[in-house]
PDB file of C-alpha atoms and ligand atoms in Angstrom:
ATOM      1  CA  MET A  11       3.976  24.736  93.526  1.00 78.00           C
ATOM      2  CA  ARG A  12       3.772  21.317  91.609  1.00 94.00           C
ATOM      3  CA  ARG A  13       5.384  21.415  88.743  1.00 96.00           C
ATOM      4  CA  LYS A  14       3.332  20.447  85.926  1.00 98.00           C
ATOM      5  CA  LEU A  15       3.853  16.921  83.700  1.00 98.00           C
ATOM      6  CA  ALA A  16       2.836  15.933  80.393  1.00 98.00           C
ATOM      7  CA  ALA A  17       3.829  12.075  80.197  1.00 98.00           C
ATOM      8  CA  GLY A  18       3.528  10.251  77.189  1.00 98.00           C
ATOM      9  CA  ASN A  19       2.906   6.272  77.203  1.00 98.00           C
ATOM     10  CA  TRP A  20       3.893   5.018  73.373  1.00 98.00           C
ATOM     11  CA  LYS A  21       2.759   1.126  74.823  1.00 98.00           C
ATOM     12  CA  MET A  22       4.462  -1.918  72.292  1.00 98.00           C
ATOM     13  CA  ASN A  23       4.125   1.119  69.303  1.00 98.00           C
ATOM     14  CA  GLY A  24       6.988   2.443  67.576  1.00 98.00           C
ATOM     15  CA  LYS A  25      10.432   1.587  65.840  1.00 98.00           C
ATOM     16  CA  LEU A  26      13.992   2.816  65.235  1.00 98.00           C
ATOM     17  CA  ALA A  27      12.063   5.404  62.393  1.00 97.00           C
ATOM     18  CA  ASP A  28       9.462   6.724  64.870  1.00 98.00           C
ATOM     19  CA  LEU A  29      12.146   8.632  66.797  1.00 97.00           C
ATOM     20  CA  ALA A  30      11.943  11.093  64.471  1.00 97.00           C
ATOM     21  CA  VAL A  31       8.830  11.897  66.453  1.00 98.00           C
ATOM     22  CA  LEU A  32      10.475  12.799  69.724  1.00 98.00           C
ATOM     23  CA  GLU A  33      13.118  15.100  67.678  1.00 97.00           C
ATOM     24  CA  ARG A  34      10.204  17.395  66.319  1.00 97.00           C
ATOM     25  CA  ILE A  35       8.671  17.379  70.056  1.00 98.00           C
ATOM     26  CA  GLY A  36      12.110  18.294  71.263  1.00 98.00           C
ATOM     27  CA  ALA A  37      12.579  20.793  68.068  1.00 97.00           C
ATOM     28  CA  THR A  38       9.218  22.430  68.371  1.00 97.00           C
ATOM     29  CA  LEU A  39       9.114  23.142  71.959  1.00 98.00           C
ATOM     30  CA  PRO A  40      12.850  23.734  73.305  1.00 97.00           C
ATOM     31  CA  ASP A  41      11.497  25.110  76.867  1.00 97.00           C
ATOM     32  CA  PRO A  42       7.987  23.555  76.837  1.00 97.00           C
ATOM     33  CA  GLY A  43       7.448  25.634  80.220  1.00 97.00           C
ATOM     34  CA  CYS A  44       6.340  22.516  81.973  1.00 98.00           C
ATOM     35  CA  ASP A  45       7.669  18.854  82.375  1.00 98.00           C
ATOM     36  CA  MET A  46       7.789  16.646  79.327  1.00 98.00           C
ATOM     37  CA  LEU A  47       8.357  12.869  79.299  1.00 98.00           C
ATOM     38  CA  VAL A  48       7.752   9.594  77.048  1.00 98.00           C
ATOM     39  CA  CYS A  49       7.585   6.379  77.862  1.00 98.00           C
ATOM     40  CA  LEU A  50       9.237   4.019  75.395  1.00 98.00           C
ATOM     41  CA  PRO A  51       9.681   0.343  74.754  1.00 98.00           C
ATOM     42  CA  ALA A  52      12.520  -0.562  76.007  1.00 98.00           C
ATOM     43  CA  THR A  53      14.073  -1.072  72.453  1.00 98.00           C
ATOM     44  CA  LEU A  54      14.072   2.866  72.096  1.00 98.00           C
ATOM     45  CA  ILE A  55      14.930   4.150  75.681  1.00 98.00           C
ATOM     46  CA  GLN A  56      18.664   4.344  75.012  1.00 98.00           C
ATOM     47  CA  PRO A  57      18.380   5.378  71.847  1.00 98.00           C
ATOM     48  CA  ALA A  58      15.925   7.831  72.454  1.00 98.00           C
ATOM     49  CA  ALA A  59      18.381   9.536  75.662  1.00 98.00           C
ATOM     50  CA  GLY A  60      20.647  10.169  73.488  1.00 97.00           C
ATOM     51  CA  LEU A  61      18.873  12.062  70.627  1.00 96.00           C
ATOM     52  CA  CYS A  62      16.727  13.574  73.184  1.00 96.00           C
ATOM     53  CA  GLU A  63      19.830  14.333  75.755  1.00 95.00           C
ATOM     54  CA  SER A  64      19.940  18.284  74.302  1.00 95.00           C
ATOM     55  CA  THR A  65      16.468  18.731  74.413  1.00 97.00           C
ATOM     56  CA  ALA A  66      13.241  19.041  77.199  1.00 98.00           C
ATOM     57  CA  LEU A  67      12.163  15.777  76.603  1.00 98.00           C
ATOM     58  CA  ARG A  68      13.026  12.950  79.137  1.00 98.00           C
ATOM     59  CA  ILE A  69      12.443   9.237  78.210  1.00 98.00           C
ATOM     60  CA  GLY A  70      10.707   7.011  80.624  1.00 98.00           C
ATOM     61  CA  ALA A  71      10.358   3.291  80.722  1.00 98.00           C
ATOM     62  CA  GLN A  72       6.474   1.368  80.586  1.00 98.00           C
ATOM     63  CA  ASP A  73       7.623  -1.496  82.973  1.00 98.00           C
ATOM     64  CA  CYS A  74      10.337  -3.232  85.502  1.00 98.00           C
ATOM     65  CA  HIS A  75      11.205  -6.639  87.424  1.00 98.00           C
ATOM     66  CA  THR A  76      10.824  -5.933  90.916  1.00 98.00           C
ATOM     67  CA  ALA A  77      14.231  -8.340  91.224  1.00 98.00           C
ATOM     68  CA  ARG A  78      17.774  -6.025  90.976  1.00 96.00           C
ATOM     69  CA  GLU A  79      18.967  -8.567  88.514  1.00 97.00           C
ATOM     70  CA  GLY A  80      18.919 -12.279  87.903  1.00 97.00           C
ATOM     71  CA  ALA A  81      17.239 -15.334  86.504  1.00 98.00           C
ATOM     72  CA  HIS A  82      14.314 -13.510  84.820  1.00 98.00           C
ATOM     73  CA  THR A  83      14.546 -14.518  80.958  1.00 98.00           C
ATOM     74  CA  GLY A  84      12.662 -12.142  79.061  1.00 97.00           C
ATOM     75  CA  ASP A  85      12.502  -8.968  81.976  1.00 98.00           C
ATOM     76  CA  ILE A  86      13.863  -6.476  82.610  1.00 98.00           C
ATOM     77  CA  ALA A  87      15.641  -4.827  85.981  1.00 98.00           C
ATOM     78  CA  ALA A  88      15.246  -0.936  86.909  1.00 98.00           C
ATOM     79  CA  ALA A  89      18.946  -0.575  86.842  1.00 98.00           C
ATOM     80  CA  GLN A  90      18.951  -1.539  83.392  1.00 98.00           C
ATOM     81  CA  LEU A  91      16.465   1.102  82.355  1.00 98.00           C
ATOM     82  CA  ALA A  92      18.456   3.620  84.283  1.00 98.00           C
ATOM     83  CA  ASP A  93      21.439   2.612  82.918  1.00 98.00           C
ATOM     84  CA  ALA A  94      19.612   3.170  79.513  1.00 98.00           C
ATOM     85  CA  GLY A  95      18.770   6.516  79.744  1.00 98.00           C
ATOM     86  CA  ALA A  96      15.697   6.410  81.773  1.00 98.00           C
ATOM     87  CA  SER A  97      14.457   8.795  84.131  1.00 98.00           C
ATOM     88  CA  ALA A  98      11.371   7.393  84.885  1.00 98.00           C
ATOM     89  CA  VAL A  99       8.807   4.228  84.764  1.00 98.00           C
ATOM     90  CA  ILE A 100       5.070   3.560  84.209  1.00 98.00           C
ATOM     91  CA  LEU A 101       3.931   1.091  87.403  1.00 98.00           C
ATOM     92  CA  GLY A 102       0.590  -1.100  87.344  1.00 98.00           C
ATOM     93  CA  HIS A 103      -0.528   0.805  84.420  1.00 98.00           C
ATOM     94  CA  SER A 104      -4.489  -1.020  83.717  1.00 97.00           C
ATOM     95  CA  GLU A 105      -2.667  -3.489  80.954  1.00 98.00           C
ATOM     96  CA  ARG A 106      -0.142  -4.855  82.812  1.00 98.00           C
ATOM     97  CA  ARG A 107      -2.831  -5.327  85.791  1.00 97.00           C
ATOM     98  CA  ALA A 108      -5.394  -7.262  83.057  1.00 96.00           C
ATOM     99  CA  ASP A 109      -2.908  -8.666  80.580  1.00 97.00           C
ATOM    100  CA  HIS A 110       0.120  -9.852  83.535  1.00 96.00           C
ATOM    101  CA  ASN A 111      -2.132 -10.112  86.430  1.00 96.00           C
ATOM    102  CA  GLU A 112       0.134  -7.553  88.821  1.00 97.00           C
ATOM    103  CA  THR A 113      -1.138  -7.138  91.651  1.00 98.00           C
ATOM    104  CA  SER A 114      -1.001  -3.786  93.937  1.00 98.00           C
ATOM    105  CA  ALA A 115       1.623  -6.055  96.255  1.00 98.00           C
ATOM    106  CA  THR A 116       3.375  -6.620  92.764  1.00 98.00           C
ATOM    107  CA  VAL A 117       3.245  -2.866  91.678  1.00 98.00           C
ATOM    108  CA  ARG A 118       4.385  -1.667  95.670  1.00 98.00           C
ATOM    109  CA  ALA A 119       7.681  -4.023  95.025  1.00 98.00           C
ATOM    110  CA  LYS A 120       8.338  -2.846  91.496  1.00 98.00           C
ATOM    111  CA  ALA A 121       7.917   0.252  92.578  1.00 98.00           C
ATOM    112  CA  GLU A 122      10.488  -0.430  95.610  1.00 97.00           C
ATOM    113  CA  ALA A 123      13.224  -1.530  93.145  1.00 98.00           C
ATOM    114  CA  ALA A 124      12.512   1.511  90.482  1.00 98.00           C
ATOM    115  CA  GLN A 125      13.413   3.515  93.421  1.00 97.00           C
ATOM    116  CA  ALA A 126      16.612   1.654  94.913  1.00 97.00           C
ATOM    117  CA  ALA A 127      17.565   2.281  90.982  1.00 98.00           C
ATOM    118  CA  GLY A 128      16.918   6.569  91.401  1.00 97.00           C
ATOM    119  CA  LEU A 129      14.138   5.996  88.864  1.00 98.00           C
ATOM    120  CA  SER A 130      10.682   8.354  89.195  1.00 98.00           C
ATOM    121  CA  LEU A 131       7.722   6.151  89.548  1.00 98.00           C
ATOM    122  CA  ILE A 132       4.666   7.113  88.202  1.00 98.00           C
ATOM    123  CA  ILE A 133       2.097   4.990  89.242  1.00 98.00           C
ATOM    124  CA  CYS A 134      -1.309   4.604  88.040  1.00 98.00           C
ATOM    125  CA  VAL A 135      -4.449   3.628  89.559  1.00 98.00           C
ATOM    126  CA  GLY A 136      -8.344   3.314  88.038  1.00 98.00           C
ATOM    127  CA  GLU A 137     -11.624   1.551  87.780  1.00 98.00           C
ATOM    128  CA  THR A 138     -12.907  -0.281  85.325  1.00 96.00           C
ATOM    129  CA  LEU A 139     -16.596   0.712  84.138  1.00 95.00           C
ATOM    130  CA  THR A 140     -18.215  -2.432  85.775  1.00 96.00           C
ATOM    131  CA  GLU A 141     -16.332  -0.829  88.875  1.00 96.00           C
ATOM    132  CA  ARG A 142     -17.900   2.675  88.734  1.00 96.00           C
ATOM    133  CA  ASP A 143     -21.632   1.260  87.632  1.00 94.00           C
ATOM    134  CA  ALA A 144     -21.429  -0.444  91.464  1.00 96.00           C
ATOM    135  CA  GLY A 145     -20.539   2.887  92.527  1.00 96.00           C
ATOM    136  CA  THR A 146     -17.506   1.187  94.360  1.00 98.00           C
ATOM    137  CA  THR A 147     -14.654   3.707  92.102  1.00 98.00           C
ATOM    138  CA  LEU A 148     -13.184   5.714  95.077  1.00 98.00           C
ATOM    139  CA  ASP A 149     -13.218   1.756  97.173  1.00 98.00           C
ATOM    140  CA  VAL A 150     -10.939   0.391  94.331  1.00 98.00           C
ATOM    141  CA  ILE A 151      -8.430   3.540  93.839  1.00 98.00           C
ATOM    142  CA  GLY A 152      -8.291   4.270  97.474  1.00 98.00           C
ATOM    143  CA  LYS A 153      -7.188  -0.007  98.056  1.00 98.00           C
ATOM    144  CA  GLN A 154      -4.801   0.283  94.744  1.00 98.00           C
ATOM    145  CA  LEU A 155      -3.269   3.577  95.917  1.00 98.00           C
ATOM    146  CA  ASN A 156      -3.008   2.270  99.638  1.00 97.00           C
ATOM    147  CA  ALA A 157      -1.225  -1.190  98.359  1.00 98.00           C
ATOM    148  CA  SER A 158       0.965   0.005  94.948  1.00 98.00           C
ATOM    149  CA  VAL A 159       2.494   3.298  96.988  1.00 97.00           C
ATOM    150  CA  PRO A 160       6.120   1.956  99.214  1.00 96.00           C
ATOM    151  CA  ASP A 161       6.325   3.869 102.457  1.00 93.00           C
ATOM    152  CA  SER A 162       9.869   5.108 101.373  1.00 91.00           C
ATOM    153  CA  ALA A 163       7.903   7.362  98.548  1.00 91.00           C
ATOM    154  CA  ASP A 164       9.138  10.639  98.224  1.00 87.00           C
ATOM    155  CA  ALA A 165       6.659  13.442  96.994  1.00 88.00           C
ATOM    156  CA  ALA A 166       9.758  14.915  93.994  1.00 87.00           C
ATOM    157  CA  SER A 167       9.804  11.349  92.469  1.00 91.00           C
ATOM    158  CA  LEU A 168       6.166   9.910  92.991  1.00 97.00           C
ATOM    159  CA  VAL A 169       3.446  10.794  90.218  1.00 98.00           C
ATOM    160  CA  ILE A 170      -0.015   9.137  90.474  1.00 98.00           C
ATOM    161  CA  ALA A 171      -1.648   8.734  87.283  1.00 98.00           C
ATOM    162  CA  TYR A 172      -5.888   8.511  87.609  1.00 98.00           C
ATOM    163  CA  GLU A 173      -6.508   5.997  84.168  1.00 98.00           C
ATOM    164  CA  PRO A 174     -10.322   4.970  84.112  1.00 98.00           C
ATOM    165  CA  VAL A 175      -9.959   1.558  82.444  1.00 96.00           C
ATOM    166  CA  TRP A 176     -13.042   2.712  80.376  1.00 96.00           C
ATOM    167  CA  ALA A 177     -11.494   5.770  79.350  1.00 95.00           C
ATOM    168  CA  ILE A 178      -8.716   4.262  78.230  1.00 93.00           C
ATOM    169  CA  GLY A 179      -8.255   4.249  73.858  1.00 90.00           C
ATOM    170  CA  SER A 180     -11.918   4.386  73.898  1.00 90.00           C
ATOM    171  CA  GLY A 181     -12.386   7.642  72.852  1.00 86.00           C
ATOM    172  CA  ARG A 182     -14.630   8.250  75.864  1.00 88.00           C
ATOM    173  CA  VAL A 183     -13.048  10.901  78.599  1.00 88.00           C
ATOM    174  CA  ALA A 184     -13.960  11.048  81.942  1.00 92.00           C
ATOM    175  CA  THR A 185     -16.330  14.272  83.026  1.00 96.00           C
ATOM    176  CA  ALA A 186     -14.646  16.928  84.666  1.00 96.00           C
ATOM    177  CA  THR A 187     -16.641  16.164  87.784  1.00 97.00           C
ATOM    178  CA  GLN A 188     -15.854  12.719  87.699  1.00 97.00           C
ATOM    179  CA  ILE A 189     -11.952  13.527  87.480  1.00 98.00           C
ATOM    180  CA  GLY A 190     -12.038  15.699  90.368  1.00 98.00           C
ATOM    181  CA  GLU A 191     -13.886  13.536  92.706  1.00 98.00           C
ATOM    182  CA  VAL A 192     -11.128  11.488  91.956  1.00 98.00           C
ATOM    183  CA  HIS A 193      -7.943  13.703  92.233  1.00 98.00           C
ATOM    184  CA  GLU A 194      -9.662  15.436  95.544  1.00 98.00           C
ATOM    185  CA  PHE A 195     -10.116  11.910  97.148  1.00 98.00           C
ATOM    186  CA  LEU A 196      -6.374  10.951  95.975  1.00 98.00           C
ATOM    187  CA  ARG A 197      -4.859  14.096  97.178  1.00 97.00           C
ATOM    188  CA  ALA A 198      -6.463  13.792 100.432  1.00 97.00           C
ATOM    189  CA  ARG A 199      -5.550   9.907 100.792  1.00 97.00           C
ATOM    190  CA  LEU A 200      -2.154  11.049 100.151  1.00 97.00           C
ATOM    191  CA  ILE A 201      -2.374  14.095 102.462  1.00 96.00           C
ATOM    192  CA  ALA A 202      -3.546  11.281 105.353  1.00 96.00           C
ATOM    193  CA  ARG A 203      -0.921   8.940 104.297  1.00 95.00           C
ATOM    194  CA  PHE A 204       2.287  11.260 104.042  1.00 94.00           C
ATOM    195  CA  GLY A 205       0.990  14.145 105.674  1.00 94.00           C
ATOM    196  CA  ALA A 206       0.107  17.765 103.975  1.00 93.00           C
ATOM    197  CA  GLN A 207       3.679  19.140 103.198  1.00 92.00           C
ATOM    198  CA  ASP A 208       5.190  16.115 101.612  1.00 92.00           C
ATOM    199  CA  ALA A 209       1.532  14.815  99.949  1.00 94.00           C
ATOM    200  CA  ASP A 210       1.271  18.361  98.632  1.00 93.00           C
ATOM    201  CA  GLY A 211       4.157  18.094  96.006  1.00 94.00           C
ATOM    202  CA  ILE A 212       2.907  14.691  94.217  1.00 97.00           C
ATOM    203  CA  ARG A 213       1.684  15.377  91.217  1.00 97.00           C
ATOM    204  CA  LEU A 214      -2.163  13.429  89.912  1.00 98.00           C
ATOM    205  CA  LEU A 215      -2.229  13.121  86.305  1.00 98.00           C
ATOM    206  CA  TYR A 216      -4.985  12.333  84.466  1.00 98.00           C
ATOM    207  CA  GLY A 217      -5.026   9.585  81.672  1.00 98.00           C
ATOM    208  CA  GLY A 218      -7.367   8.380  78.912  1.00 96.00           C
ATOM    209  CA  SER A 219      -8.233   9.454  75.550  1.00 95.00           C
ATOM    210  CA  VAL A 220      -6.780  12.785  76.148  1.00 97.00           C
ATOM    211  CA  LYS A 221      -6.231  14.819  72.989  1.00 97.00           C
ATOM    212  CA  PRO A 222      -5.444  18.127  71.684  1.00 98.00           C
ATOM    213  CA  ASP A 223      -9.138  19.208  71.364  1.00 97.00           C
ATOM    214  CA  ASN A 224     -10.054  18.103  74.905  1.00 97.00           C
ATOM    215  CA  ALA A 225      -6.577  18.921  77.115  1.00 98.00           C
ATOM    216  CA  ALA A 226      -7.349  22.616  77.948  1.00 98.00           C
ATOM    217  CA  GLU A 227     -10.882  21.265  79.907  1.00 97.00           C
ATOM    218  CA  ILE A 228      -8.998  18.608  81.611  1.00 98.00           C
ATOM    219  CA  PHE A 229      -6.286  20.998  82.993  1.00 98.00           C
ATOM    220  CA  ALA A 230      -8.774  23.143  84.489  1.00 98.00           C
ATOM    221  CA  ILE A 231      -9.604  21.152  86.712  1.00 97.00           C
ATOM    222  CA  LYS A 232      -8.041  21.269  90.190  1.00 95.00           C
ATOM    223  CA  ASP A 233      -5.805  19.026  91.667  1.00 95.00           C
ATOM    224  CA  VAL A 234      -5.072  17.734  87.786  1.00 98.00           C
ATOM    225  CA  ASP A 235      -1.181  18.440  87.337  1.00 98.00           C
ATOM    226  CA  GLY A 236      -0.493  16.979  83.742  1.00 98.00           C
ATOM    227  CA  ALA A 237      -1.405  13.641  81.673  1.00 98.00           C
ATOM    228  CA  LEU A 238      -0.969  10.670  81.044  1.00 98.00           C
ATOM    229  CA  VAL A 239      -1.073  10.002  77.109  1.00 98.00           C
ATOM    230  CA  GLY A 240      -1.373   7.192  74.736  1.00 98.00           C
ATOM    231  CA  GLY A 241      -2.399   7.178  71.486  1.00 97.00           C
ATOM    232  CA  ALA A 242      -1.874  10.696  71.154  1.00 98.00           C
ATOM    233  CA  SER A 243       1.525  10.616  72.131  1.00 98.00           C
ATOM    234  CA  LEU A 244       2.386   9.222  69.079  1.00 98.00           C
ATOM    235  CA  THR A 245       2.829  12.157  66.458  1.00 98.00           C
ATOM    236  CA  ALA A 246       3.929  15.177  67.597  1.00 98.00           C
ATOM    237  CA  ASP A 247       0.982  16.962  65.947  1.00 98.00           C
ATOM    238  CA  ASP A 248      -1.125  16.080  68.768  1.00 98.00           C
ATOM    239  CA  PHE A 249       1.302  15.781  71.975  1.00 98.00           C
ATOM    240  CA  CYS A 250       2.607  19.108  71.528  1.00 98.00           C
ATOM    241  CA  PRO A 251      -0.515  21.010  71.843  1.00 98.00           C
ATOM    242  CA  ILE A 252      -1.511  19.425  74.623  1.00 98.00           C
ATOM    243  CA  VAL A 253       2.083  20.230  76.188  1.00 98.00           C
ATOM    244  CA  THR A 254       1.364  23.769  75.663  1.00 98.00           C
ATOM    245  CA  ALA A 255      -2.384  23.272  76.542  1.00 98.00           C
ATOM    246  CA  LEU A 256      -0.467  22.070  80.106  1.00 98.00           C
ATOM    247  CA  ALA A 257       1.805  24.512  80.374  1.00 98.00           C
ATOM    248  CA  ALA A 258      -1.040  27.457  79.593  1.00 97.00           C
ATOM    249  CA  SER A 259      -3.179  26.059  82.218  1.00 97.00           C
TER     250      SER A 259
HETATM  251  P1  LIG B 302      -5.468   6.670  75.497  1.00 90.59           P
HETATM  252  O1  LIG B 302      -4.963   8.169  75.571  1.00 90.59           O
HETATM  253  O2  LIG B 302      -4.832   6.221  73.660  1.00 90.59           O
HETATM  254  O3  LIG B 302      -6.227   6.629  75.600  1.00 90.59           O
HETATM  255  O4  LIG B 302      -4.332   5.648  76.597  1.00 90.59           O
HETATM  256  C1  LIG B 302      -4.048   6.388  78.468  1.00 90.59           C
HETATM  257  C2  LIG B 302      -3.122   5.734  78.448  1.00 90.59           C
HETATM  258  O5  LIG B 302      -3.356   3.915  78.709  1.00 90.59           O
HETATM  259  C3  LIG B 302      -1.622   6.099  79.165  1.00 90.59           C
HETATM  260  O6  LIG B 302      -1.146   5.588  79.757  1.00 90.59           O
END
């Protein structure tokens, strides 16, 4: 049985004063019944990790560099994130692929660096609306998955997040059929690559406009092991019911 995971992604939001949200999530859900993680801007990781140490809420990051250390002004190494208290890192989010021209080869190199630092990986894949309309969704996602996930990845520390680009921040959720089709495809691809036993332990998250009022429906879909939540992870009022719906699914 895969343990379910509710992961938040604060993106470029949040200042020190907003850490009260994390305290509230931790206090509201002392024993949530699933894994609970919020991936924060780098500036908040260390204070958040300290604040949440005795709660069920774990702290993650949103990107790392491919190199272990060195002359890369403005970048952050995976070991620095781990040192600050992060236990996981999101890699290959579509906003990074688009804003920073990140290729799947770069994502893979970052994933290897993160693994070496002991971080769990949340590797994102997802098609644009143009790609979906052209009927190439599975082809695009298959290529991203193949090229972004390192051979050395292991089930215990690998999570794949399916985030259709057109569903992110748009209020437009993929249908149950669309999500189910992609998740079934991802599971089959992972089985083909890593073998049934290992692939069975890899968690598959859906991301894209997940809210308290649609969470239960999404979590009922086969092979959905949790969610990667953007906007609705910024308040305890929105995030806590999503976590609760996941634990109950
Ligand atoms: P929203 O939940 O705001 O659509 O964002 C999804 C996302 O990109 C999470 O990584």
